[in-house]
Short mmCIF file of C-alpha atoms and ligand atoms in Angstrom, two decimals:
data_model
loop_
_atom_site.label_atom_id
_atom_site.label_comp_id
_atom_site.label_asym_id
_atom_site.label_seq_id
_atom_site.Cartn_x
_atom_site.Cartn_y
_atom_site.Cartn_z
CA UNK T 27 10.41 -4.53 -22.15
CA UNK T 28 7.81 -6.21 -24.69
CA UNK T 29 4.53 -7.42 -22.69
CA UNK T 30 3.21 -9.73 -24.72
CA UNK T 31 0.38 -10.43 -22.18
CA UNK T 32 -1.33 -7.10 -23.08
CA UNK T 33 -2.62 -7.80 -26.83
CA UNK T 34 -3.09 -11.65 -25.06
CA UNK T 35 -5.06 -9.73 -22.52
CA UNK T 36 -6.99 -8.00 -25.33
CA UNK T 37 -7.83 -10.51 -27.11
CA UNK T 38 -8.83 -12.55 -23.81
CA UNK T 39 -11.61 -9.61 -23.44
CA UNK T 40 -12.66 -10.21 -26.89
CA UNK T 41 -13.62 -13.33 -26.33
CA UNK T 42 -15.33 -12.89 -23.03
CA UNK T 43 -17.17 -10.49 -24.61
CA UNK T 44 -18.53 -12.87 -27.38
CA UNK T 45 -19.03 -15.27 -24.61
CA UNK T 46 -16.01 -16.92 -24.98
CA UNK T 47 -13.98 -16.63 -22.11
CA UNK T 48 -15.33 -17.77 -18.65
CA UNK T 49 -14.87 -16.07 -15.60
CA UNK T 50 -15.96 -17.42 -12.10
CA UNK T 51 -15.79 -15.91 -9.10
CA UNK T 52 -14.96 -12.07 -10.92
CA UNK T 53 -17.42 -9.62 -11.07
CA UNK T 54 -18.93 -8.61 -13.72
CA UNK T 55 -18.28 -5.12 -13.37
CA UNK T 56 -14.58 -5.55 -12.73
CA UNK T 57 -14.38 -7.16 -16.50
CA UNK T 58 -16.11 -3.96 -17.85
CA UNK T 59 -14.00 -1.92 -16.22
CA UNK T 60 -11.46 -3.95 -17.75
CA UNK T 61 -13.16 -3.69 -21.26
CA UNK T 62 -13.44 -0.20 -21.00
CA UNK T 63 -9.92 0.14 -20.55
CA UNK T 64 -8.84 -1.80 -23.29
CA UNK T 65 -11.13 0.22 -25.86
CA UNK T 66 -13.37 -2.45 -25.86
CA UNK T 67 -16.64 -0.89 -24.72
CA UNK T 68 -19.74 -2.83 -26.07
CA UNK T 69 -23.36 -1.31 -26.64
CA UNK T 70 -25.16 -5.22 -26.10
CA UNK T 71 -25.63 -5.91 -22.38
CA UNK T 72 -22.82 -8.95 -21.24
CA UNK T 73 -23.87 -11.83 -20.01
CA UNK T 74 -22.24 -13.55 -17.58
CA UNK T 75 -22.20 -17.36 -16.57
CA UNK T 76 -21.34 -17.77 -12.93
CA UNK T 77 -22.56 -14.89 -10.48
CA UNK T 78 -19.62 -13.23 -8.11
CA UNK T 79 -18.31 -14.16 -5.01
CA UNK T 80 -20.53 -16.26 -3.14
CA UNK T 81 -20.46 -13.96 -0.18
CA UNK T 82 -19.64 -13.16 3.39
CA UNK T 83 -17.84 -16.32 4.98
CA UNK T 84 -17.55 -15.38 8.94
CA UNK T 85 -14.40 -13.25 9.60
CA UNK T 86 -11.68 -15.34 10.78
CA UNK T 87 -8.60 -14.48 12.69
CA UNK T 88 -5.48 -16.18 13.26
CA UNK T 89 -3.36 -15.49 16.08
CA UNK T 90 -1.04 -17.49 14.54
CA UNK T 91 0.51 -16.66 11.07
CA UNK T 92 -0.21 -20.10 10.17
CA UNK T 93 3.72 -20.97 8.82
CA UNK T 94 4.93 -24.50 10.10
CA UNK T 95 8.12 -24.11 9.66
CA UNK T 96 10.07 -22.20 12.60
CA UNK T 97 10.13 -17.93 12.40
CA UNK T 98 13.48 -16.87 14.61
CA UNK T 99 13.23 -13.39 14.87
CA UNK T 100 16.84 -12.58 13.74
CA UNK T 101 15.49 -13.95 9.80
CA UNK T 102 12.26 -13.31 9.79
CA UNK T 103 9.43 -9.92 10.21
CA UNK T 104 6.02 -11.41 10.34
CA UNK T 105 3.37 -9.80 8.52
CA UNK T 106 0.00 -10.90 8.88
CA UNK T 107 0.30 -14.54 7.28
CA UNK T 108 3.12 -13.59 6.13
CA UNK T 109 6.94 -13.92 7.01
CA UNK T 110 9.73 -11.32 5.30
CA UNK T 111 13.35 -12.11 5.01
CA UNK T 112 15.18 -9.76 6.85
CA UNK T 113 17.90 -9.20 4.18
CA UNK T 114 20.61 -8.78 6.70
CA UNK T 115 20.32 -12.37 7.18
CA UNK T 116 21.10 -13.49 4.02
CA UNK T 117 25.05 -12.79 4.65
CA UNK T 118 27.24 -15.30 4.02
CA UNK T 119 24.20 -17.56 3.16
CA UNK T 120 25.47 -18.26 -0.62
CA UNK T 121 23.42 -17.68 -4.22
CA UNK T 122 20.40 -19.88 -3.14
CA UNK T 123 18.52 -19.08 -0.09
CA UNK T 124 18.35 -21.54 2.71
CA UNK T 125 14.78 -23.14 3.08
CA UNK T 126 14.60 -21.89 6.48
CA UNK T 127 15.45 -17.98 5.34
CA UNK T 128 13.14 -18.36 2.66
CA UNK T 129 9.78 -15.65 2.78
CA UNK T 130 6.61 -17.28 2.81
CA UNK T 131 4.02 -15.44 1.64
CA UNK T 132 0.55 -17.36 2.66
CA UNK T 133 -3.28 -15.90 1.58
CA UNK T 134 -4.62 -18.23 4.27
CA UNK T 135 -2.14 -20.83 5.93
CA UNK T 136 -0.25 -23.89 4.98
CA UNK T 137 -2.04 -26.79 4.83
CA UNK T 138 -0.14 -30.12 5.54
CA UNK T 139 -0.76 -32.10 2.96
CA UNK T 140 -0.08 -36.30 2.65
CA UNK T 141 2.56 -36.69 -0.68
CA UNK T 142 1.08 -40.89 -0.53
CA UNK T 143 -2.14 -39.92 -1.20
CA UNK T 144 -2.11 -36.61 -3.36
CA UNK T 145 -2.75 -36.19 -6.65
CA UNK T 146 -3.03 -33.51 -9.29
CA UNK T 147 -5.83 -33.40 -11.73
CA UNK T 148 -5.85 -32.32 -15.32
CA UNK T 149 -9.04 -31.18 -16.84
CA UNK T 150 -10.50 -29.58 -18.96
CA UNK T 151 -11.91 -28.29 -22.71
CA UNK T 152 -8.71 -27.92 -24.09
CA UNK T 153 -7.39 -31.91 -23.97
CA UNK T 154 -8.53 -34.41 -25.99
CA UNK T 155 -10.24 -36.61 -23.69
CA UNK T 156 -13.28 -35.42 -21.57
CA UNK T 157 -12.41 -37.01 -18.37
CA UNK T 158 -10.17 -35.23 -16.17
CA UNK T 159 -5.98 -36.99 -16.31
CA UNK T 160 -4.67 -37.91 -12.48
CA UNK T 161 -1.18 -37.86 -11.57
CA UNK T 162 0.32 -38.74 -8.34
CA UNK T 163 3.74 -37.88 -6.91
CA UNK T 164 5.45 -41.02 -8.13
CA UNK T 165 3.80 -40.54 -11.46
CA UNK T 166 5.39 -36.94 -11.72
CA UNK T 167 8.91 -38.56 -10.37
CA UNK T 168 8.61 -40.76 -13.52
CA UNK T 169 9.11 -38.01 -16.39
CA UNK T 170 12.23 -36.61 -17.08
CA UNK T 171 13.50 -34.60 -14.34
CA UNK T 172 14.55 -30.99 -14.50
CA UNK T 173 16.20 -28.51 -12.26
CA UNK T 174 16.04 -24.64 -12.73
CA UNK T 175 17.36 -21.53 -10.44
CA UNK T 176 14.81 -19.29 -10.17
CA UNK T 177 13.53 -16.87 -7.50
CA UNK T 178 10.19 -16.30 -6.62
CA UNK T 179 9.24 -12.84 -5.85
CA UNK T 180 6.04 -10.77 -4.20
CA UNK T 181 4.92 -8.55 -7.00
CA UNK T 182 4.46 -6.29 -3.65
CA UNK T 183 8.14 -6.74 -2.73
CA UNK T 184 9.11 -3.58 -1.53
CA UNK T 185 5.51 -1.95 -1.64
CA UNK T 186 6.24 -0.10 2.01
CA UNK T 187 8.43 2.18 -0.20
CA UNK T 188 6.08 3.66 -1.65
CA UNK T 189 4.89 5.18 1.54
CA UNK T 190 7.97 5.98 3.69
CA UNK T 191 10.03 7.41 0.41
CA UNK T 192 7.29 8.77 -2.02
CA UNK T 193 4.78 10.02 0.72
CA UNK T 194 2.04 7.68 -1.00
CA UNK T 195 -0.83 5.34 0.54
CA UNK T 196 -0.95 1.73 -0.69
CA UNK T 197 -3.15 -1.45 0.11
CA UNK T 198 -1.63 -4.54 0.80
CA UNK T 199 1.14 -6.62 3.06
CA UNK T 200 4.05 -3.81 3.76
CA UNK T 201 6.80 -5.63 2.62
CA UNK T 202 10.26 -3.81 2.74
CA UNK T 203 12.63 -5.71 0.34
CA UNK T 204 12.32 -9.31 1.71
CA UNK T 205 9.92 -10.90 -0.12
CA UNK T 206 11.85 -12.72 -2.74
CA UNK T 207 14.35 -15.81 -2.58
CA UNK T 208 16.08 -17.79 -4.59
CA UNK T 209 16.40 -21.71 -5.04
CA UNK T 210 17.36 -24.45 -6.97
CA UNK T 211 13.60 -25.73 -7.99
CA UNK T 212 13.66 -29.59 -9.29
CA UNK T 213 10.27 -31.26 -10.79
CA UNK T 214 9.23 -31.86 -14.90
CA UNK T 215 8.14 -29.55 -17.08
CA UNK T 216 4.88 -28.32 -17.31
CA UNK T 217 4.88 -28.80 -20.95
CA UNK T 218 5.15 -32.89 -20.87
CA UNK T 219 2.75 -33.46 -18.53
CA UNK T 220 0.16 -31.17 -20.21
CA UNK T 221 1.16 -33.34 -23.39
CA UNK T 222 0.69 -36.39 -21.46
CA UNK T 223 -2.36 -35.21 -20.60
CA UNK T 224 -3.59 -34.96 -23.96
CA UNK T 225 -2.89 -31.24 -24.71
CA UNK T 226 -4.16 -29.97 -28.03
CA UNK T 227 -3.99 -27.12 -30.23
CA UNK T 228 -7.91 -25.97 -28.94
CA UNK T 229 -5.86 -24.77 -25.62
CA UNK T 230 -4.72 -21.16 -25.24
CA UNK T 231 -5.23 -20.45 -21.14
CA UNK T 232 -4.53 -23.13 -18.22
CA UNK T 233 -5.47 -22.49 -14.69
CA UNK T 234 -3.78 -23.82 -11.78
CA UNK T 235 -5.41 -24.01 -8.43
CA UNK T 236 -3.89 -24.66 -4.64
CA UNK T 237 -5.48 -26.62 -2.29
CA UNK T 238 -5.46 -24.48 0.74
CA UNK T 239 -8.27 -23.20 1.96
CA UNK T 240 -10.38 -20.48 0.02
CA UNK T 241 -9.07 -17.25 0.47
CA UNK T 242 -12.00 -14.84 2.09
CA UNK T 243 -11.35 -10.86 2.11
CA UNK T 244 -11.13 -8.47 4.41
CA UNK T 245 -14.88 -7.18 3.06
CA UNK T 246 -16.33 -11.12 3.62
CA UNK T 247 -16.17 -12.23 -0.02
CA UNK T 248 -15.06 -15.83 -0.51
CA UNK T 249 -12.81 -15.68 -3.46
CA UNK T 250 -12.35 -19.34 -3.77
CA UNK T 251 -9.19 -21.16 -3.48
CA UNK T 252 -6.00 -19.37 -4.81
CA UNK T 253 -5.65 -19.49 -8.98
CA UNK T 254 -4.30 -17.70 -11.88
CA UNK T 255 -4.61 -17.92 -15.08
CA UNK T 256 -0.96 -18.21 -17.17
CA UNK T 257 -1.29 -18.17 -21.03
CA UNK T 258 -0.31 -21.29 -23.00
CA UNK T 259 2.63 -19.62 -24.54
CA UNK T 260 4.35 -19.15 -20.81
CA UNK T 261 2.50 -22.71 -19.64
CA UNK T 262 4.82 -24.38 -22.37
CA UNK T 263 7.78 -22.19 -22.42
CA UNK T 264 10.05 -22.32 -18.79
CA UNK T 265 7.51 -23.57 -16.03
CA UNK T 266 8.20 -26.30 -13.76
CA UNK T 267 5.84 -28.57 -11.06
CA UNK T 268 8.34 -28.45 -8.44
CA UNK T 269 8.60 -31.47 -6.10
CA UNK T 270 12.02 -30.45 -4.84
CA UNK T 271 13.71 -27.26 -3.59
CA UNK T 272 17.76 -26.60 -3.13
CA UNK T 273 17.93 -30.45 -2.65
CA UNK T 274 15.33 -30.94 -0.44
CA UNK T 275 11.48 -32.68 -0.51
CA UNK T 276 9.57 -29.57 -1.18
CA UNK T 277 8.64 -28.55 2.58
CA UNK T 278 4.90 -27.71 3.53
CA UNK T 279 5.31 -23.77 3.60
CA UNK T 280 6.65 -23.50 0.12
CA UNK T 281 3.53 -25.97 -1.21
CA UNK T 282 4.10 -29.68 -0.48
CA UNK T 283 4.31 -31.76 -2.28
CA UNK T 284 3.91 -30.14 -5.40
CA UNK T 285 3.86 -26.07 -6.82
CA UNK T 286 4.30 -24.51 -9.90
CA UNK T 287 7.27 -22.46 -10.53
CA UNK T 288 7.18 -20.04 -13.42
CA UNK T 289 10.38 -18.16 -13.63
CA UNK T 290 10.72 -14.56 -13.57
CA UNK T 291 7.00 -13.60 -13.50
CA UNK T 292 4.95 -12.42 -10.26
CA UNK T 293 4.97 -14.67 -7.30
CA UNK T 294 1.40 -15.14 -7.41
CA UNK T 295 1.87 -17.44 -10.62
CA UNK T 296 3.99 -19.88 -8.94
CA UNK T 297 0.81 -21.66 -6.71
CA UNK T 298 1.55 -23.53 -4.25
CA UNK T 299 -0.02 -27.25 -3.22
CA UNK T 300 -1.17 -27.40 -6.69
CA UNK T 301 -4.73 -29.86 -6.57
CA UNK T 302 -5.97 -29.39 -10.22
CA UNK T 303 -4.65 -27.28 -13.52
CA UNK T 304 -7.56 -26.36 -15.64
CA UNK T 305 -6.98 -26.34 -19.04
CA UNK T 306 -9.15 -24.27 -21.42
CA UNK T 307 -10.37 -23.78 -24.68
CA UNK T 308 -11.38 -19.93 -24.36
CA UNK T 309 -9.66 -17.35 -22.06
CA UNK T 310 -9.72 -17.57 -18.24
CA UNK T 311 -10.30 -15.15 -15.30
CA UNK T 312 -9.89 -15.09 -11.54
CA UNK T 313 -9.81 -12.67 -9.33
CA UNK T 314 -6.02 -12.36 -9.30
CA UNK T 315 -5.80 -11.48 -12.77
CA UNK T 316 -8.80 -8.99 -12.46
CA UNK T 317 -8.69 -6.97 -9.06
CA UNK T 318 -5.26 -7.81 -8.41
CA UNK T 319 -2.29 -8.03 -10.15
CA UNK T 320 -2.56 -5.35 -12.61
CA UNK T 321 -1.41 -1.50 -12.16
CA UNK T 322 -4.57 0.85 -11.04
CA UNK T 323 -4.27 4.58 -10.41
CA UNK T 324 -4.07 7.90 -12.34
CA UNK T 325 -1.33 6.73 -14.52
CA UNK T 326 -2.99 3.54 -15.65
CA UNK T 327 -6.18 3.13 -17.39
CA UNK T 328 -9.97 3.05 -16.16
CA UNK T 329 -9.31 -1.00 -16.02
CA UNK T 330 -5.89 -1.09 -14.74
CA UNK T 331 -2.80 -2.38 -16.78
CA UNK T 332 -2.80 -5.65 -18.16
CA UNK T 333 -2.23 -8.26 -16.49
CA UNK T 334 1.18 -8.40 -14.44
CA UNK T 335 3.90 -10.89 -16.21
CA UNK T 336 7.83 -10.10 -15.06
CA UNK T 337 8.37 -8.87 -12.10
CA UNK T 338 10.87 -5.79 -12.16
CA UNK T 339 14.64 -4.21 -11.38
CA UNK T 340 15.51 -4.22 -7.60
CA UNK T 341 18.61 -3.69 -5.15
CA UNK T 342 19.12 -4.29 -1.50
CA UNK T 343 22.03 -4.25 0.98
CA UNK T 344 22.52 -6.70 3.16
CA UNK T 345 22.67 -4.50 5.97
CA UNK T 346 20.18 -3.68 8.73
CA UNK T 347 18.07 -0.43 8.45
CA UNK T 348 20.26 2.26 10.75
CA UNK T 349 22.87 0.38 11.77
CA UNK T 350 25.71 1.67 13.36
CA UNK T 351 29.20 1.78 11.89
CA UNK T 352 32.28 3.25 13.77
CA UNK T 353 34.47 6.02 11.76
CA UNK T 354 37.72 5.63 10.30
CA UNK T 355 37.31 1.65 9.73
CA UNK T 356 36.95 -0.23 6.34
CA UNK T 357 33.58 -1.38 5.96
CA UNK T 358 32.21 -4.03 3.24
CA UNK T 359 28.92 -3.34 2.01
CA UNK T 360 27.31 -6.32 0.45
CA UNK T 361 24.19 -6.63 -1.11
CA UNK T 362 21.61 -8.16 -3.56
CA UNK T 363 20.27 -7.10 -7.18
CA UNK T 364 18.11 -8.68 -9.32
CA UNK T 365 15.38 -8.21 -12.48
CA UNK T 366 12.89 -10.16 -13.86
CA UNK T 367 13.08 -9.09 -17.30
CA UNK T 368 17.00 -10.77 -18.07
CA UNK T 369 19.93 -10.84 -15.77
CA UNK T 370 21.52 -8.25 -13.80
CA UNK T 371 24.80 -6.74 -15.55
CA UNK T 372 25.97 -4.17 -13.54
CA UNK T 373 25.06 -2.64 -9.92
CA UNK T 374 26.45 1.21 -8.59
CA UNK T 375 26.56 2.09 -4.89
CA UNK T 376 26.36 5.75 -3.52
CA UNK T 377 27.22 6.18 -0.14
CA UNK T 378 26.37 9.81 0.13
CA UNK T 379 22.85 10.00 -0.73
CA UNK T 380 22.89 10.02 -4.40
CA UNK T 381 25.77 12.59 -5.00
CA UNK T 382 28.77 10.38 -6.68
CA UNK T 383 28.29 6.29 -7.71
CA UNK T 384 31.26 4.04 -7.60
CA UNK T 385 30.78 0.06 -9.37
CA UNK T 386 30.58 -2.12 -6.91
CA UNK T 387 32.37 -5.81 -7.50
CA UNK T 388 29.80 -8.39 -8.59
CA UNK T 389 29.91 -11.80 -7.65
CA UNK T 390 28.06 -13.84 -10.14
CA UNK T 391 27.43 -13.47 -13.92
CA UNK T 392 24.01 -11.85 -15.18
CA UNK T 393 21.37 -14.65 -14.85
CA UNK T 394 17.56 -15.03 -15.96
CA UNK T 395 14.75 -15.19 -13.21
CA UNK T 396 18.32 -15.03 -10.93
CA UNK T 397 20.34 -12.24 -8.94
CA UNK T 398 23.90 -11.14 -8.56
CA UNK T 399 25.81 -10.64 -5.55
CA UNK T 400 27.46 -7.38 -4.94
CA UNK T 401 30.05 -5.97 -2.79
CA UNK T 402 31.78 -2.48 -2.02
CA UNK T 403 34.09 -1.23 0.28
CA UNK T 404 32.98 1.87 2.48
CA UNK T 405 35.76 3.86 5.13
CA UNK T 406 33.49 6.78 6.75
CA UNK T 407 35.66 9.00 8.60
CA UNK T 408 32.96 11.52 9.63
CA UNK T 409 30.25 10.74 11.82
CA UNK T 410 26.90 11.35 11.51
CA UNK T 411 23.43 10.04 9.54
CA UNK T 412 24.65 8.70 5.68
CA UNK T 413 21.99 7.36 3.10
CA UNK T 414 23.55 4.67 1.17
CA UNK T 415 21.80 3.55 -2.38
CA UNK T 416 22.17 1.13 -5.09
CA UNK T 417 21.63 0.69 -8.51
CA UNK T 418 21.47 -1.62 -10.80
CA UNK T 419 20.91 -2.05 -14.25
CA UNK T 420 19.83 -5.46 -16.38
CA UNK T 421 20.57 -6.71 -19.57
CA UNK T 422 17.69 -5.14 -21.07
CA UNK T 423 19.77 -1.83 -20.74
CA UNK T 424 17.08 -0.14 -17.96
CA UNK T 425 18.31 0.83 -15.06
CA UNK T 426 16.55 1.35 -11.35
CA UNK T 427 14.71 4.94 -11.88
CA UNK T 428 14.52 7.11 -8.48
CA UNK T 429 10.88 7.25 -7.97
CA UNK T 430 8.67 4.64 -9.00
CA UNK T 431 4.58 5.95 -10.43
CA UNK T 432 2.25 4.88 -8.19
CA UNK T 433 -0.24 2.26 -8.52
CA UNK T 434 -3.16 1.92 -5.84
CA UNK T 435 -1.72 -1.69 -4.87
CA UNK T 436 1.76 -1.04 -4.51
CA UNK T 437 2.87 -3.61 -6.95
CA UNK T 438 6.74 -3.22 -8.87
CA UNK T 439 8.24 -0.93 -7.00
CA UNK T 440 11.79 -0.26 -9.01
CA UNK T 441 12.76 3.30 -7.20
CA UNK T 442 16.51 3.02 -5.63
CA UNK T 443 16.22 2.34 -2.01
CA UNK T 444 17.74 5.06 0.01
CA UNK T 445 19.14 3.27 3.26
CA UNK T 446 19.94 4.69 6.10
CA UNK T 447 23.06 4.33 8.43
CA UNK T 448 24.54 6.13 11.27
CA UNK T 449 28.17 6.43 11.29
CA UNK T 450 29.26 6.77 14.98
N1 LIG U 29 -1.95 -21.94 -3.22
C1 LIG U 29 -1.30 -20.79 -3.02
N2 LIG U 29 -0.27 -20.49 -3.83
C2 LIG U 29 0.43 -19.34 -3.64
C3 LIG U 29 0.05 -18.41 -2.63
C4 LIG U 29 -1.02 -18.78 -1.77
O1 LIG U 29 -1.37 -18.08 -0.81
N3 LIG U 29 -1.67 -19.98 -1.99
N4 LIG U 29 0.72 -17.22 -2.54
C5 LIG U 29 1.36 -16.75 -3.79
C6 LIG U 29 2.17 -15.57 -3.62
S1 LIG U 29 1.33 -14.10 -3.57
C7 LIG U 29 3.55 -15.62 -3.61
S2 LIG U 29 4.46 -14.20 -3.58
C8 LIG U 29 4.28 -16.91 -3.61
C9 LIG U 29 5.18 -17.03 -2.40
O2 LIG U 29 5.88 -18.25 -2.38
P1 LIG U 29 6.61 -18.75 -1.06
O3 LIG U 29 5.65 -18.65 0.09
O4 LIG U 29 7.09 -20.12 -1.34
O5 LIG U 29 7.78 -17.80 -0.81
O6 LIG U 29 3.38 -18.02 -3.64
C10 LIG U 29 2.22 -17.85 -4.41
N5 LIG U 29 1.47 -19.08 -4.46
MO1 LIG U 30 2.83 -12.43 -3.77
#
């Protein structure tokens, strides 16, 4: 798959190193790591503007996960702020998933914000005016409207995998295979409001920032409120502010009144309660396109990867983990693939741990930033402990590999999923 973002990545680096870029709240260190990885070493010391991380906000803790919108147990497996999709529960439940199946993935909590009185700012070195462009809701409501299927993903969707089938340690939320879902995202273009806003050709990185509160880590450092930098080229390209989702006001977990939805890329680009959008003449850093969001470990460089853009090639059954299934009666496995680098054109089941594949029937055509539906039908006659898999393969031609290199983070994981089941 072509990643554009890496010689945009280099080039970024370039320019912070000429003092072009800025870079608050990163460390200086982690960008010469970064340098150093791209080949970019430098013999002239670096300055930097902005110092790191104001530090050590007071630990909080949250009994709470901080979600407003109900958890039933039977959809959801909380995880720290966090709440997973149990697969199983997304049955029957159509191509889009319902708003209240939907994961929620949270750095901090949802903030409840008023739609009458919001308002999003545009600022920034790379519009034509010098005073920062308001819009409110109703303002946003008044440009052309469009609606786009899309899931949004966890770049550490599936990251527990790492540990339970490649024997590896990981940091970060344990996610099995729930953290993704798919809607039907309504809202205008990015594109025409940034050209509303007086966009012009000086622009090459805009940064969009949520307005819940600022995300402090584990370690005490205040990391500021939640942003990443997406490159103009993406900005302009499929990216929606999404007011509406499957129909429906957007609701508070999923970032009232207004988040950013950018198709097919890592789940930390869509941001959620969007307050202001940056938009810059020179490169832009944040932590979550420095420390996170890239690939570390032996594989990758000194720096880590570039910067993470599409998420990957995944598979799930809609099935619980070890559940029973009598012997000698016709089961219908049904499942889930999808692949953020084109649509999903083809998905093969084993039910014997690997040994023989069968096609299984798919439900919906390949599809962009979407998934396919799968079924196949299963009659165990033996019992006993079976490991069922499945496959698929996208329209780029790659298919799901069986182990998956590991990165510090967990981030991508593509391996097949061996699933267990006990056949009684
Ligand atoms: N403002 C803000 N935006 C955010 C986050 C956040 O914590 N705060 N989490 C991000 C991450 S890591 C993911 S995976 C998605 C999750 O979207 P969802 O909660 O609507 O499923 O939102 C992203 N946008
Ligand atoms: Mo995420």
């Amino acid at each position: 798959m072509p990643r554009p973002e890496s010689s945009y990545d280099r080039r970024r680096l370039r320019q912070w190193l000429a003092g072009d870029a800025r870079a608050d709240g990163v460390a200086r260190r982690d960008l010469l790591k970064l340098l150093a990885a791209a080949g970019l070493t430098t013999a002239a010391p670096v300055a930097l503007g902005t110092p790191a991380a104001a530090a050590a906000a007071a630990a909080t803790t949250v009994a709470a996960p901080g979600i407003v919108k109900p958890l039933p147990d039977d959809w959801f497996t909380i995880r720290g702020t966090n709440a997973e999709t149990k697969f199983p529960s997304l049955a029957g439940t159509g191509y889009h998933t319902p708003i209240d199946h939907f994961f929620v993935r949270n750095h901090t909590s949802t903030p409840v914000l008023d739609a009458r009185t919001w308002k999003l700012t545009v600022w920034g070195d790379g519009l034509a005016r010098e005073e920062p462009v308001e819009f409110g809701l109703d303002d946003l409501k008044r440009f052309p409207a469009t609606t786009r299927t899309a899931f949004v993903e966890c770049a550490g969707n599936g990251r527990s995998f790492f540990t339970t089938q490649q024997g590896q340690s990981v940091t970060g939320t344990a996610w099995t295979l729930g953290a993704i879902g798919t809607a039907r995202w309504k809202g205008v273009r990015l594109a025409e409001v940034l050209r509303a806003a007086g966009l012009t050709r000086r622009a090459v990185d805009v940064m969009p920032r949520g307005l819940d509160a600022e995300y402090v880590t584990a370690d005490g450092a205040n990391l500021g409120h939640v942003r990443r930098p997406l490159p103009l080229s993406k900005a302009l390209d499929d990216v929606l502010l999404a007011y509406e989702m499957n129909g429906e006001e957007l609701p508070p977990d999923h970032g009232h009144p207004v988040r950013l939805l950018v198709p097919s890329w890592v789940g930390i680009s869509s941001i959620k309660w969007l307050g202001d959008i940056e938009v810059a003449a020179q490169p832009l850093y944040s932590p979550w396109n420095t420390d996170f969001y890239r690939l570390f470990g032996d594989a990758y460089p000194e720096g880590g990867s570039a910067s993470l853009t599409h998420q990957t090639l995944k598979s799930a059954f809609e099935l619980a983990w070890n559940a029973s299934l009598p012997a000698g009666a016709d089961h219908r496995l049904t499942g889930r693939s999808w692949s953020g680098a084109g649509g999903v054109g083809g998905v093969e089941v084993s039910t014997d741990g690997g040994t023989t594949w069968r096609r299984a029937r798919l439900y919906d055509a390949p599809r962009r930033a979407g998934w396919v539906r799968w079924s196949t039908d299963w009659r165990p006659t033996t019992p006993g402990t079976y490991t069922l898999l499945a496959r698929a393969t996208d329209t780029t031609g790659r298919r799901q590999p069986e182990t998956t290199v590991l990165n510090t983070q967990g981030y991508l994981f593509d391996a097949v999923v061996r699933h267990p089941v006990q056949v009684f």
